[in-house]
Amino acid sequence: MKMSIIGAIEYNMFGIPMIGADICGFFISVQDAEMCTRWLQLGSFYTFSRNHNANGNLPKDPASFNNKTLEDSTRKALKLRYELLPYIYTIMYHVSQNGGTAMKALFFEFPEDFNTYEIDEQFLLGHILVSPVLQPGKTEVRAYFPRNAAWYDLRTGKEFQQGVYILPAPIDYINIHLRGGIVVPTQELGSCLNTECARKNAFGLIVALDKDKKAKGSLFWDDGESDVSGSNYHLVNYEFDSGSLKMTIQKNYSEIGGLFYSSIKFYGFEQSFANVKLDGNSIDSSNIENKENVLTISNQKISLNQDHAIEFS
């Protein structure tokens, strides 16, 4: 399981970003519920996530264990993966067009931080820092947050300073954090069990601010079938700077028209404000929550097929 992290990083270096180990082991004819629970959590953040094993070996799919903890943990991890698919999909688009890596070692992004050079039990998926449990019987994990960056718990927006942390990691939980400076597009999963259903659901944004209180990102979204060289895709850039979030369309297509952003979260938001406006119109204060440097705008229907600006004053 640990070696799969190293292997995936190496394949990304070789120019093969769509990669992932056979979750729970291919040739191993062993049903280890704890190992498989942790591996399914880790595998949810491979670019290619697949539970798979050889013919004749004991089955490894989550249902085959008859273990509620494993099943519930897998649902949680895969739900988070599905919600982050717009971001992962966008990463893969940019890598396919411009080269680079989707999964990477920490020292790729922080070469000046010598503490990252020997870290092989954490990795970055874009700006997502993954810190899995890789040893049996452990309910906490040692995680390092590199210097010269802002870091946030992806789920809650809690900020972490640089350094080593011993983080709680119960059997049904994997620690996932965001590096500041990125705008991450998400999508609600709801009751959907596949992407054909989920791709019709509402989007969201997580704006994780860096130390200069800025962030950038993008969304690539297509019809799910066409080659990227075709015209059936949508590309929008996001940028937060000087108290304003701008969403600027680079390429549009008609089928995106029915989709919208329902919520936007800002992590590391310390700005004082009296009013929040969307395209010049004030947003009802009942739809704005500002708590512990996490600001959430909810209950919106912000169309994907138009440029927008959210401004704080």
PDB file of C-alpha atoms in Angstrom:
ATOM      1  CA  MET A   1       0.000   0.000   0.000  1.00  0.00           C
ATOM      2  CA  LYS A   2       2.788   2.410   0.919  1.00  0.00           C
ATOM      3  CA  MET A   3       4.735   1.501  -2.212  1.00  0.00           C
ATOM      4  CA  SER A   4       1.734   2.425  -4.340  1.00  0.00           C
ATOM      5  CA  ILE A   5       2.276   6.093  -3.391  1.00  0.00           C
ATOM      6  CA  ILE A   6       5.877   5.969  -4.573  1.00  0.00           C
ATOM      7  CA  GLY A   7       4.864   4.111  -7.743  1.00  0.00           C
ATOM      8  CA  ALA A   8       2.099   6.580  -8.599  1.00  0.00           C
ATOM      9  CA  ILE A   9       4.454   9.538  -8.133  1.00  0.00           C
ATOM     10  CA  GLU A  10       7.059   7.877 -10.357  1.00  0.00           C
ATOM     11  CA  TYR A  11       4.528   7.182 -13.118  1.00  0.00           C
ATOM     12  CA  ASN A  12       3.509  10.830 -13.018  1.00  0.00           C
ATOM     13  CA  MET A  13       7.178  11.743 -13.459  1.00  0.00           C
ATOM     14  CA  PHE A  14       7.279   9.424 -16.480  1.00  0.00           C
ATOM     15  CA  GLY A  15       4.349  11.265 -18.059  1.00  0.00           C
ATOM     16  CA  ILE A  16       1.576   8.804 -17.097  1.00  0.00           C
ATOM     17  CA  PRO A  17      -0.685  10.770 -14.725  1.00  0.00           C
ATOM     18  CA  MET A  18      -3.702   8.416 -14.860  1.00  0.00           C
ATOM     19  CA  ILE A  19      -2.429   5.849 -12.394  1.00  0.00           C
ATOM     20  CA  GLY A  20      -3.418   3.858  -9.335  1.00  0.00           C
ATOM     21  CA  ALA A  21      -2.641   0.511  -7.717  1.00  0.00           C
ATOM     22  CA  ASP A  22      -5.150  -2.338  -7.558  1.00  0.00           C
ATOM     23  CA  ILE A  23      -6.775  -1.333  -4.285  1.00  0.00           C
ATOM     24  CA  CYS A  24      -6.527  -4.011  -1.572  1.00  0.00           C
ATOM     25  CA  GLY A  25      -3.935  -5.941  -3.605  1.00  0.00           C
ATOM     26  CA  PHE A  26      -4.095  -7.884  -6.876  1.00  0.00           C
ATOM     27  CA  PHE A  27      -2.216 -11.142  -6.225  1.00  0.00           C
ATOM     28  CA  ILE A  28      -2.706 -11.321  -2.452  1.00  0.00           C
ATOM     29  CA  SER A  29      -5.353 -13.920  -1.586  1.00  0.00           C
ATOM     30  CA  VAL A  30      -6.008 -12.411   1.834  1.00  0.00           C
ATOM     31  CA  GLN A  31      -9.053 -10.597   3.187  1.00  0.00           C
ATOM     32  CA  ASP A  32      -7.696  -8.063   5.677  1.00  0.00           C
ATOM     33  CA  ALA A  33     -10.525  -5.699   6.595  1.00  0.00           C
ATOM     34  CA  GLU A  34      -8.351  -3.089   8.284  1.00  0.00           C
ATOM     35  CA  MET A  35      -5.811  -2.980   5.453  1.00  0.00           C
ATOM     36  CA  CYS A  36      -8.555  -2.785   2.859  1.00  0.00           C
ATOM     37  CA  THR A  37     -10.332  -0.010   4.783  1.00  0.00           C
ATOM     38  CA  ARG A  38      -7.178   2.109   4.830  1.00  0.00           C
ATOM     39  CA  TRP A  39      -6.313   1.274   1.233  1.00  0.00           C
ATOM     40  CA  LEU A  40      -9.767   2.224  -0.003  1.00  0.00           C
ATOM     41  CA  GLN A  41      -9.331   5.586   1.745  1.00  0.00           C
ATOM     42  CA  LEU A  42      -5.937   6.091   0.104  1.00  0.00           C
ATOM     43  CA  GLY A  43      -7.146   4.816  -3.276  1.00  0.00           C
ATOM     44  CA  SER A  44      -9.945   7.358  -3.325  1.00  0.00           C
ATOM     45  CA  PHE A  45      -7.211   9.905  -4.075  1.00  0.00           C
ATOM     46  CA  TYR A  46      -5.407   8.011  -6.816  1.00  0.00           C
ATOM     47  CA  THR A  47      -6.114   9.568 -10.186  1.00  0.00           C
ATOM     48  CA  PHE A  48      -7.192   6.060 -11.291  1.00  0.00           C
ATOM     49  CA  SER A  49      -9.180   4.530  -8.437  1.00  0.00           C
ATOM     50  CA  ARG A  50     -10.098   0.862  -8.817  1.00  0.00           C
ATOM     51  CA  ASN A  51     -10.660  -2.053  -6.434  1.00  0.00           C
ATOM     52  CA  HIS A  52      -9.375  -5.087  -8.339  1.00  0.00           C
ATOM     53  CA  ASN A  53      -7.782  -8.513  -7.856  1.00  0.00           C
ATOM     54  CA  ALA A  54      -6.714 -11.622  -9.792  1.00  0.00           C
ATOM     55  CA  ASN A  55      -9.008 -14.509 -10.691  1.00  0.00           C
ATOM     56  CA  GLY A  56      -9.076 -17.212  -8.057  1.00  0.00           C
ATOM     57  CA  ASN A  57      -8.134 -14.950  -5.181  1.00  0.00           C
ATOM     58  CA  LEU A  58     -10.416 -13.950  -2.353  1.00  0.00           C
ATOM     59  CA  PRO A  59     -12.693 -11.037  -3.334  1.00  0.00           C
ATOM     60  CA  LYS A  60     -11.663  -7.570  -2.202  1.00  0.00           C
ATOM     61  CA  ASP A  61     -14.711  -5.443  -3.003  1.00  0.00           C
ATOM     62  CA  PRO A  62     -16.050  -3.688   0.120  1.00  0.00           C
ATOM     63  CA  ALA A  63     -19.317  -5.627   0.272  1.00  0.00           C
ATOM     64  CA  SER A  64     -17.523  -8.990   0.324  1.00  0.00           C
ATOM     65  CA  PHE A  65     -16.100  -8.401   3.817  1.00  0.00           C
ATOM     66  CA  ASN A  66     -19.490  -8.104   5.531  1.00  0.00           C
ATOM     67  CA  ASN A  67     -17.868  -5.402   7.669  1.00  0.00           C
ATOM     68  CA  LYS A  68     -19.972  -2.320   8.398  1.00  0.00           C
ATOM     69  CA  THR A  69     -16.989  -0.188   9.428  1.00  0.00           C
ATOM     70  CA  LEU A  70     -15.261  -0.905   6.125  1.00  0.00           C
ATOM     71  CA  GLU A  71     -18.425  -0.232   4.155  1.00  0.00           C
ATOM     72  CA  ASP A  72     -19.180   3.063   5.921  1.00  0.00           C
ATOM     73  CA  SER A  73     -15.575   4.230   5.641  1.00  0.00           C
ATOM     74  CA  THR A  74     -15.527   3.466   1.924  1.00  0.00           C
ATOM     75  CA  ARG A  75     -18.757   5.389   1.362  1.00  0.00           C
ATOM     76  CA  LYS A  76     -17.276   8.432   3.129  1.00  0.00           C
ATOM     77  CA  ALA A  77     -14.014   8.354   1.180  1.00  0.00           C
ATOM     78  CA  LEU A  78     -15.629   7.759  -2.196  1.00  0.00           C
ATOM     79  CA  LYS A  79     -18.275  10.413  -1.519  1.00  0.00           C
ATOM     80  CA  LEU A  80     -15.473  12.918  -0.948  1.00  0.00           C
ATOM     81  CA  ARG A  81     -13.757  11.771  -4.147  1.00  0.00           C
ATOM     82  CA  TYR A  82     -16.952  12.202  -6.175  1.00  0.00           C
ATOM     83  CA  GLU A  83     -17.469  15.677  -4.730  1.00  0.00           C
ATOM     84  CA  LEU A  84     -13.912  16.577  -5.764  1.00  0.00           C
ATOM     85  CA  LEU A  85     -14.135  15.044  -9.252  1.00  0.00           C
ATOM     86  CA  PRO A  86     -14.542  18.439 -10.983  1.00  0.00           C
ATOM     87  CA  TYR A  87     -11.196  19.479  -9.499  1.00  0.00           C
ATOM     88  CA  ILE A  88      -9.479  16.163 -10.282  1.00  0.00           C
ATOM     89  CA  TYR A  89     -10.930  16.240 -13.817  1.00  0.00           C
ATOM     90  CA  THR A  90      -9.621  19.781 -14.283  1.00  0.00           C
ATOM     91  CA  ILE A  91      -6.154  18.756 -13.074  1.00  0.00           C
ATOM     92  CA  MET A  92      -6.108  15.939 -15.635  1.00  0.00           C
ATOM     93  CA  TYR A  93      -7.181  18.323 -18.392  1.00  0.00           C
ATOM     94  CA  HIS A  94      -4.349  20.742 -17.672  1.00  0.00           C
ATOM     95  CA  VAL A  95      -1.795  17.920 -17.428  1.00  0.00           C
ATOM     96  CA  SER A  96      -2.991  16.455 -20.742  1.00  0.00           C
ATOM     97  CA  GLN A  97      -2.645  19.823 -22.462  1.00  0.00           C
ATOM     98  CA  ASN A  98       0.435  21.266 -20.782  1.00  0.00           C
ATOM     99  CA  GLY A  99       2.323  18.352 -19.242  1.00  0.00           C
ATOM    100  CA  GLY A 100       3.290  18.143 -15.589  1.00  0.00           C
ATOM    101  CA  THR A 101       2.121  15.906 -12.767  1.00  0.00           C
ATOM    102  CA  ALA A 102      -1.220  15.312 -11.081  1.00  0.00           C
ATOM    103  CA  MET A 103       0.131  13.338  -8.112  1.00  0.00           C
ATOM    104  CA  LYS A 104       3.461  14.512  -6.772  1.00  0.00           C
ATOM    105  CA  ALA A 105       5.862  14.298  -3.854  1.00  0.00           C
ATOM    106  CA  LEU A 106       5.899  17.252  -1.483  1.00  0.00           C
ATOM    107  CA  PHE A 107       9.426  18.248  -2.498  1.00  0.00           C
ATOM    108  CA  PHE A 108       8.204  18.855  -6.067  1.00  0.00           C
ATOM    109  CA  GLU A 109       6.313  21.894  -4.783  1.00  0.00           C
ATOM    110  CA  PHE A 110       8.626  22.783  -1.883  1.00  0.00           C
ATOM    111  CA  PRO A 111      12.216  22.161  -3.024  1.00  0.00           C
ATOM    112  CA  GLU A 112      13.496  24.810  -0.629  1.00  0.00           C
ATOM    113  CA  ASP A 113      12.041  22.905   2.347  1.00  0.00           C
ATOM    114  CA  PHE A 114      14.567  20.147   3.055  1.00  0.00           C
ATOM    115  CA  ASN A 115      12.124  18.489   5.462  1.00  0.00           C
ATOM    116  CA  THR A 116      10.064  17.318   2.466  1.00  0.00           C
ATOM    117  CA  TYR A 117      12.876  15.381   0.781  1.00  0.00           C
ATOM    118  CA  GLU A 118      12.363  12.084   2.602  1.00  0.00           C
ATOM    119  CA  ILE A 119       8.578  12.172   2.931  1.00  0.00           C
ATOM    120  CA  ASP A 120       7.077   9.166   1.146  1.00  0.00           C
ATOM    121  CA  GLU A 121       3.895   8.604   3.168  1.00  0.00           C
ATOM    122  CA  GLN A 122       2.137  11.804   2.081  1.00  0.00           C
ATOM    123  CA  PHE A 123       1.553  13.210  -1.398  1.00  0.00           C
ATOM    124  CA  LEU A 124      -0.103  16.051  -3.250  1.00  0.00           C
ATOM    125  CA  LEU A 125      -2.966  15.647  -5.706  1.00  0.00           C
ATOM    126  CA  GLY A 126      -2.876  19.096  -7.229  1.00  0.00           C
ATOM    127  CA  HIS A 127      -3.206  21.321  -4.151  1.00  0.00           C
ATOM    128  CA  ILE A 128      -4.750  18.513  -2.059  1.00  0.00           C
ATOM    129  CA  LEU A 129      -2.436  17.097   0.621  1.00  0.00           C
ATOM    130  CA  VAL A 130      -3.208  13.434   1.382  1.00  0.00           C
ATOM    131  CA  SER A 131      -1.959  11.966   4.687  1.00  0.00           C
ATOM    132  CA  PRO A 132      -3.136   8.329   4.894  1.00  0.00           C
ATOM    133  CA  VAL A 133      -2.677   5.760   7.645  1.00  0.00           C
ATOM    134  CA  LEU A 134      -0.368   3.052   6.295  1.00  0.00           C
ATOM    135  CA  GLN A 135       0.362   0.902   9.373  1.00  0.00           C
ATOM    136  CA  PRO A 136      -1.951  -1.566  11.163  1.00  0.00           C
ATOM    137  CA  GLY A 137      -3.548  -0.646  14.443  1.00  0.00           C
ATOM    138  CA  LYS A 138      -2.940   3.091  14.108  1.00  0.00           C
ATOM    139  CA  THR A 139      -5.609   5.697  14.859  1.00  0.00           C
ATOM    140  CA  GLU A 140      -3.419   8.752  14.320  1.00  0.00           C
ATOM    141  CA  VAL A 141      -1.027   9.877  11.615  1.00  0.00           C
ATOM    142  CA  ARG A 142       2.105  12.002  11.512  1.00  0.00           C
ATOM    143  CA  ALA A 143       1.615  14.762   8.952  1.00  0.00           C
ATOM    144  CA  TYR A 144       4.040  17.439   7.806  1.00  0.00           C
ATOM    145  CA  PHE A 145       2.844  20.787   6.472  1.00  0.00           C
ATOM    146  CA  PRO A 146       5.597  22.457   4.403  1.00  0.00           C
ATOM    147  CA  ARG A 147       6.670  26.003   5.129  1.00  0.00           C
ATOM    148  CA  ASN A 148       5.817  29.149   3.175  1.00  0.00           C
ATOM    149  CA  ALA A 149       2.233  28.035   2.551  1.00  0.00           C
ATOM    150  CA  ALA A 150      -1.192  28.235   4.167  1.00  0.00           C
ATOM    151  CA  TRP A 151      -2.861  24.894   4.921  1.00  0.00           C
ATOM    152  CA  TYR A 152      -6.510  24.086   5.660  1.00  0.00           C
ATOM    153  CA  ASP A 153      -8.515  21.043   6.637  1.00  0.00           C
ATOM    154  CA  LEU A 154     -10.450  20.397   3.436  1.00  0.00           C
ATOM    155  CA  ARG A 155     -13.642  19.462   5.247  1.00  0.00           C
ATOM    156  CA  THR A 156     -13.776  22.210   7.884  1.00  0.00           C
ATOM    157  CA  GLY A 157     -11.446  25.001   6.728  1.00  0.00           C
ATOM    158  CA  LYS A 158      -9.436  24.905   9.968  1.00  0.00           C
ATOM    159  CA  GLU A 159      -6.027  26.461   9.318  1.00  0.00           C
ATOM    160  CA  PHE A 160      -2.706  24.757  10.096  1.00  0.00           C
ATOM    161  CA  GLN A 161       0.693  26.362  10.367  1.00  0.00           C
ATOM    162  CA  GLN A 162       3.839  24.761   8.974  1.00  0.00           C
ATOM    163  CA  GLY A 163       5.378  21.881  10.896  1.00  0.00           C
ATOM    164  CA  VAL A 164       4.708  18.365  12.118  1.00  0.00           C
ATOM    165  CA  TYR A 165       1.321  17.378  13.538  1.00  0.00           C
ATOM    166  CA  ILE A 166       0.038  14.141  15.024  1.00  0.00           C
ATOM    167  CA  LEU A 167      -3.494  14.091  13.650  1.00  0.00           C
ATOM    168  CA  PRO A 168      -6.404  11.910  14.811  1.00  0.00           C
ATOM    169  CA  ALA A 169      -7.179   9.251  12.210  1.00  0.00           C
ATOM    170  CA  PRO A 170      -9.931   6.889  13.378  1.00  0.00           C
ATOM    171  CA  ILE A 171     -10.525   3.832  11.239  1.00  0.00           C
ATOM    172  CA  ASP A 172     -13.216   5.546   9.150  1.00  0.00           C
ATOM    173  CA  TYR A 173     -11.253   8.748   8.431  1.00  0.00           C
ATOM    174  CA  ILE A 174      -8.446   9.952   6.146  1.00  0.00           C
ATOM    175  CA  ASN A 175      -6.791  13.333   6.692  1.00  0.00           C
ATOM    176  CA  ILE A 176      -7.132  15.607   3.660  1.00  0.00           C
ATOM    177  CA  HIS A 177      -5.889  19.210   3.559  1.00  0.00           C
ATOM    178  CA  LEU A 178      -5.748  22.039   1.043  1.00  0.00           C
ATOM    179  CA  ARG A 179      -2.801  24.223   0.212  1.00  0.00           C
ATOM    180  CA  GLY A 180      -3.779  27.887   0.164  1.00  0.00           C
ATOM    181  CA  GLY A 181      -3.830  29.767  -3.106  1.00  0.00           C
ATOM    182  CA  ILE A 182      -6.277  27.501  -4.956  1.00  0.00           C
ATOM    183  CA  VAL A 183      -9.939  27.702  -5.942  1.00  0.00           C
ATOM    184  CA  VAL A 184     -11.353  24.170  -5.950  1.00  0.00           C
ATOM    185  CA  PRO A 185     -14.555  23.404  -7.883  1.00  0.00           C
ATOM    186  CA  THR A 186     -16.744  20.733  -6.292  1.00  0.00           C
ATOM    187  CA  GLN A 187     -20.056  19.072  -7.098  1.00  0.00           C
ATOM    188  CA  GLU A 188     -22.786  17.711  -4.861  1.00  0.00           C
ATOM    189  CA  LEU A 189     -23.185  13.939  -4.978  1.00  0.00           C
ATOM    190  CA  GLY A 190     -26.626  13.780  -3.406  1.00  0.00           C
ATOM    191  CA  SER A 191     -28.244  10.378  -3.855  1.00  0.00           C
ATOM    192  CA  CYS A 192     -26.341   9.647  -7.079  1.00  0.00           C
ATOM    193  CA  LEU A 193     -24.289   6.475  -7.454  1.00  0.00           C
ATOM    194  CA  ASN A 194     -22.423   7.383 -10.646  1.00  0.00           C
ATOM    195  CA  THR A 195     -21.136  10.377 -12.588  1.00  0.00           C
ATOM    196  CA  GLU A 196     -23.880  10.194 -15.219  1.00  0.00           C
ATOM    197  CA  CYS A 197     -26.289  11.176 -12.468  1.00  0.00           C
ATOM    198  CA  ALA A 198     -23.995  13.390 -10.378  1.00  0.00           C
ATOM    199  CA  ARG A 199     -22.849  15.570 -13.278  1.00  0.00           C
ATOM    200  CA  LYS A 200     -26.317  17.138 -13.335  1.00  0.00           C
ATOM    201  CA  ASN A 201     -26.048  18.330  -9.725  1.00  0.00           C
ATOM    202  CA  ALA A 202     -25.105  21.714  -8.333  1.00  0.00           C
ATOM    203  CA  PHE A 203     -21.487  22.849  -8.153  1.00  0.00           C
ATOM    204  CA  GLY A 204     -19.655  24.574  -5.342  1.00  0.00           C
ATOM    205  CA  LEU A 205     -16.351  26.380  -4.855  1.00  0.00           C
ATOM    206  CA  ILE A 206     -13.767  26.261  -2.079  1.00  0.00           C
ATOM    207  CA  VAL A 207     -11.570  29.374  -2.142  1.00  0.00           C
ATOM    208  CA  ALA A 208      -8.509  28.537  -0.029  1.00  0.00           C
ATOM    209  CA  LEU A 209      -6.555  31.757   0.448  1.00  0.00           C
ATOM    210  CA  ASP A 210      -2.763  31.879   0.526  1.00  0.00           C
ATOM    211  CA  LYS A 211      -0.693  34.007   2.897  1.00  0.00           C
ATOM    212  CA  ASP A 212      -1.297  37.041   0.646  1.00  0.00           C
ATOM    213  CA  LYS A 213      -5.072  36.399   0.733  1.00  0.00           C
ATOM    214  CA  LYS A 214      -5.191  35.432  -2.935  1.00  0.00           C
ATOM    215  CA  ALA A 215      -6.320  32.337  -4.805  1.00  0.00           C
ATOM    216  CA  LYS A 216      -6.659  31.104  -8.401  1.00  0.00           C
ATOM    217  CA  GLY A 217      -8.180  28.088 -10.072  1.00  0.00           C
ATOM    218  CA  SER A 218     -10.204  26.823 -12.987  1.00  0.00           C
ATOM    219  CA  LEU A 219     -12.888  24.369 -14.037  1.00  0.00           C
ATOM    220  CA  PHE A 220     -12.822  22.191 -17.133  1.00  0.00           C
ATOM    221  CA  TRP A 221     -16.149  20.453 -17.765  1.00  0.00           C
ATOM    222  CA  ASP A 222     -17.254  18.681 -20.926  1.00  0.00           C
ATOM    223  CA  ASP A 223     -20.065  16.451 -22.145  1.00  0.00           C
ATOM    224  CA  GLY A 224     -18.378  13.378 -20.705  1.00  0.00           C
ATOM    225  CA  GLU A 225     -17.971  11.765 -24.115  1.00  0.00           C
ATOM    226  CA  SER A 226     -16.223  13.996 -26.657  1.00  0.00           C
ATOM    227  CA  ASP A 227     -12.493  14.183 -27.287  1.00  0.00           C
ATOM    228  CA  VAL A 228     -10.866  17.252 -25.748  1.00  0.00           C
ATOM    229  CA  SER A 229     -10.042  18.566 -29.222  1.00  0.00           C
ATOM    230  CA  GLY A 230     -13.764  19.003 -29.885  1.00  0.00           C
ATOM    231  CA  SER A 231     -15.918  21.980 -28.983  1.00  0.00           C
ATOM    232  CA  ASN A 232     -18.163  20.421 -26.335  1.00  0.00           C
ATOM    233  CA  TYR A 233     -16.438  21.698 -23.230  1.00  0.00           C
ATOM    234  CA  HIS A 234     -16.545  24.542 -20.753  1.00  0.00           C
ATOM    235  CA  LEU A 235     -13.506  26.288 -19.270  1.00  0.00           C
ATOM    236  CA  VAL A 236     -13.702  29.006 -16.622  1.00  0.00           C
ATOM    237  CA  ASN A 237     -10.978  30.727 -14.598  1.00  0.00           C
ATOM    238  CA  TYR A 238     -11.387  31.821 -10.982  1.00  0.00           C
ATOM    239  CA  GLU A 239      -9.378  34.504  -9.196  1.00  0.00           C
ATOM    240  CA  PHE A 240      -9.731  36.027  -5.744  1.00  0.00           C
ATOM    241  CA  ASP A 241      -7.792  39.225  -5.107  1.00  0.00           C
ATOM    242  CA  SER A 242      -8.403  42.494  -3.256  1.00  0.00           C
ATOM    243  CA  GLY A 243     -11.710  41.367  -1.802  1.00  0.00           C
ATOM    244  CA  SER A 244     -13.238  40.192  -5.069  1.00  0.00           C
ATOM    245  CA  LEU A 245     -13.825  36.757  -6.593  1.00  0.00           C
ATOM    246  CA  LYS A 246     -14.052  36.797 -10.384  1.00  0.00           C
ATOM    247  CA  MET A 247     -15.341  33.911 -12.514  1.00  0.00           C
ATOM    248  CA  THR A 248     -14.301  34.447 -16.119  1.00  0.00           C
ATOM    249  CA  ILE A 249     -15.345  32.074 -18.897  1.00  0.00           C
ATOM    250  CA  GLN A 250     -12.633  31.138 -21.379  1.00  0.00           C
ATOM    251  CA  LYS A 251     -14.810  28.797 -23.434  1.00  0.00           C
ATOM    252  CA  ASN A 252     -18.482  27.982 -23.176  1.00  0.00           C
ATOM    253  CA  TYR A 253     -20.909  25.491 -24.653  1.00  0.00           C
ATOM    254  CA  SER A 254     -24.674  25.294 -24.575  1.00  0.00           C
ATOM    255  CA  GLU A 255     -25.205  22.192 -22.425  1.00  0.00           C
ATOM    256  CA  ILE A 256     -23.628  23.871 -19.410  1.00  0.00           C
ATOM    257  CA  GLY A 257     -26.559  26.287 -19.232  1.00  0.00           C
ATOM    258  CA  GLY A 258     -28.647  24.381 -16.698  1.00  0.00           C
ATOM    259  CA  LEU A 259     -25.835  24.034 -14.166  1.00  0.00           C
ATOM    260  CA  PHE A 260     -25.119  26.437 -11.317  1.00  0.00           C
ATOM    261  CA  TYR A 261     -23.017  27.060  -8.206  1.00  0.00           C
ATOM    262  CA  SER A 262     -25.060  26.639  -5.044  1.00  0.00           C
ATOM    263  CA  SER A 263     -22.404  27.485  -2.465  1.00  0.00           C
ATOM    264  CA  ILE A 264     -18.992  29.126  -2.125  1.00  0.00           C
ATOM    265  CA  LYS A 265     -16.662  28.694   0.852  1.00  0.00           C
ATOM    266  CA  PHE A 266     -13.697  30.917   1.663  1.00  0.00           C
ATOM    267  CA  TYR A 267     -10.954  29.467   3.888  1.00  0.00           C
ATOM    268  CA  GLY A 268      -8.626  31.852   5.710  1.00  0.00           C
ATOM    269  CA  PHE A 269     -11.020  34.767   5.230  1.00  0.00           C
ATOM    270  CA  GLU A 270     -10.113  37.578   7.649  1.00  0.00           C
ATOM    271  CA  GLN A 271     -11.476  40.594   5.766  1.00  0.00           C
ATOM    272  CA  SER A 272     -13.995  42.878   7.467  1.00  0.00           C
ATOM    273  CA  PHE A 273     -17.066  43.632   5.400  1.00  0.00           C
ATOM    274  CA  ALA A 274     -20.546  45.076   5.694  1.00  0.00           C
ATOM    275  CA  ASN A 275     -21.954  43.885   2.395  1.00  0.00           C
ATOM    276  CA  VAL A 276     -21.473  41.062  -0.117  1.00  0.00           C
ATOM    277  CA  LYS A 277     -22.561  41.593  -3.701  1.00  0.00           C
ATOM    278  CA  LEU A 278     -23.008  39.176  -6.576  1.00  0.00           C
ATOM    279  CA  ASP A 279     -22.792  40.997  -9.899  1.00  0.00           C
ATOM    280  CA  GLY A 280     -23.679  44.244  -8.155  1.00  0.00           C
ATOM    281  CA  ASN A 281     -26.645  42.854  -6.213  1.00  0.00           C
ATOM    282  CA  SER A 282     -26.486  42.342  -2.458  1.00  0.00           C
ATOM    283  CA  ILE A 283     -26.628  38.758  -1.197  1.00  0.00           C
ATOM    284  CA  ASP A 284     -29.131  38.219   1.613  1.00  0.00           C
ATOM    285  CA  SER A 285     -27.256  38.103   4.923  1.00  0.00           C
ATOM    286  CA  SER A 286     -29.216  35.003   5.957  1.00  0.00           C
ATOM    287  CA  ASN A 287     -27.256  33.102   3.297  1.00  0.00           C
ATOM    288  CA  ILE A 288     -23.873  34.227   4.630  1.00  0.00           C
ATOM    289  CA  GLU A 289     -22.065  32.633   7.570  1.00  0.00           C
ATOM    290  CA  ASN A 290     -18.707  33.922   8.781  1.00  0.00           C
ATOM    291  CA  LYS A 291     -17.138  31.859  11.564  1.00  0.00           C
ATOM    292  CA  GLU A 292     -13.519  31.238  12.583  1.00  0.00           C
ATOM    293  CA  ASN A 293     -12.090  32.582   9.296  1.00  0.00           C
ATOM    294  CA  VAL A 294     -14.394  30.383   7.214  1.00  0.00           C
ATOM    295  CA  LEU A 295     -16.988  32.304   5.226  1.00  0.00           C
ATOM    296  CA  THR A 296     -19.790  30.393   3.506  1.00  0.00           C
ATOM    297  CA  ILE A 297     -22.248  31.737   0.950  1.00  0.00           C
ATOM    298  CA  SER A 298     -25.105  29.242   0.471  1.00  0.00           C
ATOM    299  CA  ASN A 299     -28.512  28.808  -1.171  1.00  0.00           C
ATOM    300  CA  GLN A 300     -27.417  30.363  -4.454  1.00  0.00           C
ATOM    301  CA  LYS A 301     -28.146  29.606  -8.110  1.00  0.00           C
ATOM    302  CA  ILE A 302     -25.159  31.196  -9.854  1.00  0.00           C
ATOM    303  CA  SER A 303     -25.178  30.109 -13.488  1.00  0.00           C
ATOM    304  CA  LEU A 304     -22.059  28.427 -14.872  1.00  0.00           C
ATOM    305  CA  ASN A 305     -22.499  29.890 -18.352  1.00  0.00           C
ATOM    306  CA  GLN A 306     -21.947  33.542 -17.385  1.00  0.00           C
ATOM    307  CA  ASP A 307     -19.114  35.632 -15.967  1.00  0.00           C
ATOM    308  CA  HIS A 308     -19.617  36.662 -12.356  1.00  0.00           C
ATOM    309  CA  ALA A 309     -18.051  38.770  -9.629  1.00  0.00           C
ATOM    310  CA  ILE A 310     -18.514  38.472  -5.875  1.00  0.00           C
ATOM    311  CA  GLU A 311     -17.338  41.553  -4.002  1.00  0.00           C
ATOM    312  CA  PHE A 312     -16.942  42.320  -0.308  1.00  0.00           C
ATOM    313  CA  SER A 313     -17.256  45.906   0.922  1.00  0.00           C
TER     314      SER A 313
END
